[in-house]
C-alpha positions as a printed Julia matrix, in Angstrom:
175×3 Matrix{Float64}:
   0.84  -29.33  -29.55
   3.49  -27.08  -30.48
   1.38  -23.79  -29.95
   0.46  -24.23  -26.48
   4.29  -25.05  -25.81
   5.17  -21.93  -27.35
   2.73  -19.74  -25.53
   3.96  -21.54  -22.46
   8.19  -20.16  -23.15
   6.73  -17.15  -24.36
   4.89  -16.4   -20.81
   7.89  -17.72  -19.05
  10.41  -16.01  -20.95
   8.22  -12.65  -20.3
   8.17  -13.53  -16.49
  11.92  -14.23  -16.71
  12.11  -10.64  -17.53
  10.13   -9.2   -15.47
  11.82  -10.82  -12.22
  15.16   -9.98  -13.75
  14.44   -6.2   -13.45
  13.94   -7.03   -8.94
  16.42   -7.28   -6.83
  14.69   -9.05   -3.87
  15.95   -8.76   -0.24
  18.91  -10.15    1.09
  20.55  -10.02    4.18
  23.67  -10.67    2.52
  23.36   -8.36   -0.31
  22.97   -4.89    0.25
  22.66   -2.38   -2.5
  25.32   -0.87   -4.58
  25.12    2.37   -6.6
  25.37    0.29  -10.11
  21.87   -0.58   -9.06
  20.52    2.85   -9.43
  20.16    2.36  -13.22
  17.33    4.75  -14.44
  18.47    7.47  -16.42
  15.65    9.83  -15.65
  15.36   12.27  -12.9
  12.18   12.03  -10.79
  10.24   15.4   -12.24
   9.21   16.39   -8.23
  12.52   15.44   -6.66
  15.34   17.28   -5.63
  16.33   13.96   -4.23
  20.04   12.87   -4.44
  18.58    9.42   -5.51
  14.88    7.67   -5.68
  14.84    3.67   -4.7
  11.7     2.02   -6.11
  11.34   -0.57   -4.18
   7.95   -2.6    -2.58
   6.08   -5.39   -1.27
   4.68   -8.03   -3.31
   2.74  -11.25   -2.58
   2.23  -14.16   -4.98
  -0.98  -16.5    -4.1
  -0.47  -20.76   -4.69
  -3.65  -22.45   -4.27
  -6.22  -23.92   -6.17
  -8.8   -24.06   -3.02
 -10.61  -21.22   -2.06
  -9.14  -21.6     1.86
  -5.49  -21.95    2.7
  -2.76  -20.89    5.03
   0.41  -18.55    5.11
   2.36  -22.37    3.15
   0.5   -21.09   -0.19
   1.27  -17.34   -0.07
   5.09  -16.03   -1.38
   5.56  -12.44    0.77
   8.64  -10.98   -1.06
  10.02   -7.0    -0.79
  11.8    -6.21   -3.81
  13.98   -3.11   -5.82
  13.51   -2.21   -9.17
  16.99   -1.13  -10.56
  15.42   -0.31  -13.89
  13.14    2.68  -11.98
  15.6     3.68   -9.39
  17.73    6.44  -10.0
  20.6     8.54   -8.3
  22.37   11.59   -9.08
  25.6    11.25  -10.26
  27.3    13.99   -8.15
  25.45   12.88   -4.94
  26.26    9.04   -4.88
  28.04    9.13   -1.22
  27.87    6.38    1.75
  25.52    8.13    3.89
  22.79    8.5     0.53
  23.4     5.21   -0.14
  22.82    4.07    3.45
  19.45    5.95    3.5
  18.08    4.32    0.12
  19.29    0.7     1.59
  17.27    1.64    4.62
  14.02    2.27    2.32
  14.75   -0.95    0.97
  15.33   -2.42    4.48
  11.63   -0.87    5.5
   9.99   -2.8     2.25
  11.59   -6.42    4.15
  10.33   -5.43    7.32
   6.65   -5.07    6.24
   7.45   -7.89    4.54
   8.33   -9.83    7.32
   5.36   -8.08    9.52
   2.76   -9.28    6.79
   4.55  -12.73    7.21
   3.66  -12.64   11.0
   0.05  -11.7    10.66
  -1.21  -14.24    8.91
   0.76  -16.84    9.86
  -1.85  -18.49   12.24
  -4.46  -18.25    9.95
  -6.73  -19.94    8.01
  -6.89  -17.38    5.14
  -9.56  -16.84    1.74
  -8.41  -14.35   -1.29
  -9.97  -11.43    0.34
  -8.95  -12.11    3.69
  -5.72  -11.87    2.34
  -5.98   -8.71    0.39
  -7.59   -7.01    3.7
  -4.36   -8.06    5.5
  -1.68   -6.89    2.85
  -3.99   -3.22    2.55
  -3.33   -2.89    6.26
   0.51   -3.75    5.95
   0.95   -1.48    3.14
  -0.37    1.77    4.25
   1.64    1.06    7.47
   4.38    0.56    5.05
   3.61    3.56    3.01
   3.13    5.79    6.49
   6.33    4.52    8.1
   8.3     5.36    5.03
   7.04    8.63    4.95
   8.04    8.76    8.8
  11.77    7.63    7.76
  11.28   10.35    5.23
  10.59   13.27    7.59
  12.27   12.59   10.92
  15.63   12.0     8.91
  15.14   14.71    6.37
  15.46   12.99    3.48
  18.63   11.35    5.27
  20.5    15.07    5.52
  20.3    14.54    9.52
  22.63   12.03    9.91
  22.26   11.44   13.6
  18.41   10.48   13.08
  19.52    8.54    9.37
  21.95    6.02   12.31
  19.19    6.19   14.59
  16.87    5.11   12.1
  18.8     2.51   10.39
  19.81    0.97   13.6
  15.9     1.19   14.68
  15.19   -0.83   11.3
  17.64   -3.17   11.19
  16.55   -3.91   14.78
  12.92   -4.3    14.07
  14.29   -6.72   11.1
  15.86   -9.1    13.49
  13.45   -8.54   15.98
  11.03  -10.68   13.14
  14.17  -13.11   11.78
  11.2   -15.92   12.69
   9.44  -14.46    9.73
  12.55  -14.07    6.91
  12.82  -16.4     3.64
């Protein structure tokens, strides 16, 4: 009796972890630089910072139908992964990583909204996150290149505004 209830901490103890390295979304708590806590520069970047951050869903059903009630959509940040440079840590860099961040709960929120009316099966479900993600992955890239990497900070308040709009626009969909 004792070994099962041993491997049973053990797996919670190592999923304790694990969710202790996200930060998931908040509307009430926005990113600070202390979250940045990687030590290691991105080898490819000349970015000021890099925010790891993502969409994540977590499945609750033991029947092979079910609805939107058995699925967990979450957008997260990894503070162990994301990393900043230390002479570029300004308000206007941090406003661009929140706003990658920001991006990850609005596909979270849009992947919310599709299936939502629906009567869903495992790989129904996987077709339906696919879609969200490479629209996630394609508007990011989008933030990416219309702002510059957030150095054109007209388009960085443009786009932040646009975000936080689209965000709202979906509040039907938030956790």
């Amino acid at each position: 009796m004792l070994r099962p209830f041993l491997a049973l901490t053990f797996l919670f103890i190592i999923g304790l972890a694990e969710a202790q390295d996200k930060i998931f979304w908040n509307e009430y708590r926005k990113l600070v630089w202390t979250d940045f806590e990687s030590q290691t520069k991105p080898n490819t970047s000349q970015a000021a910072a890099t925010t790891y951050c993502g969409i994540s869903y977590l499945l609750n059903s033991s029947t092979k139908k079910f609805t939107n009630k058995q699925v967990k959509i979450e957008s997260f940040f990894i503070p162990s992964k994301s990393w900043a440079h230390p002479e570029h840590k300004t308000d206007n860099v941090l406003m661009h990583e929140q706003s990658h961040f920001d991006i990850a709960e609005l596909f979270a929120r849009r992947f919310r909204k599709v299936i939502s009316d629906k009567t869903l099966d495992v790989k129904s479900l996987q077709k339906y996150y696919e879609r969200i993600y490479d629209d996630y992955k394609d508007y990011q890239k989008d933030y990416e290149t219309v702002t510059n990497h957030g150095r054109i900070r007209d388009k960085q308040y443009e786009y932040t505004q646009k975000i936080n709009s689209e965000i709202e626009k979906l509040s039907d969909f938030k956790i």
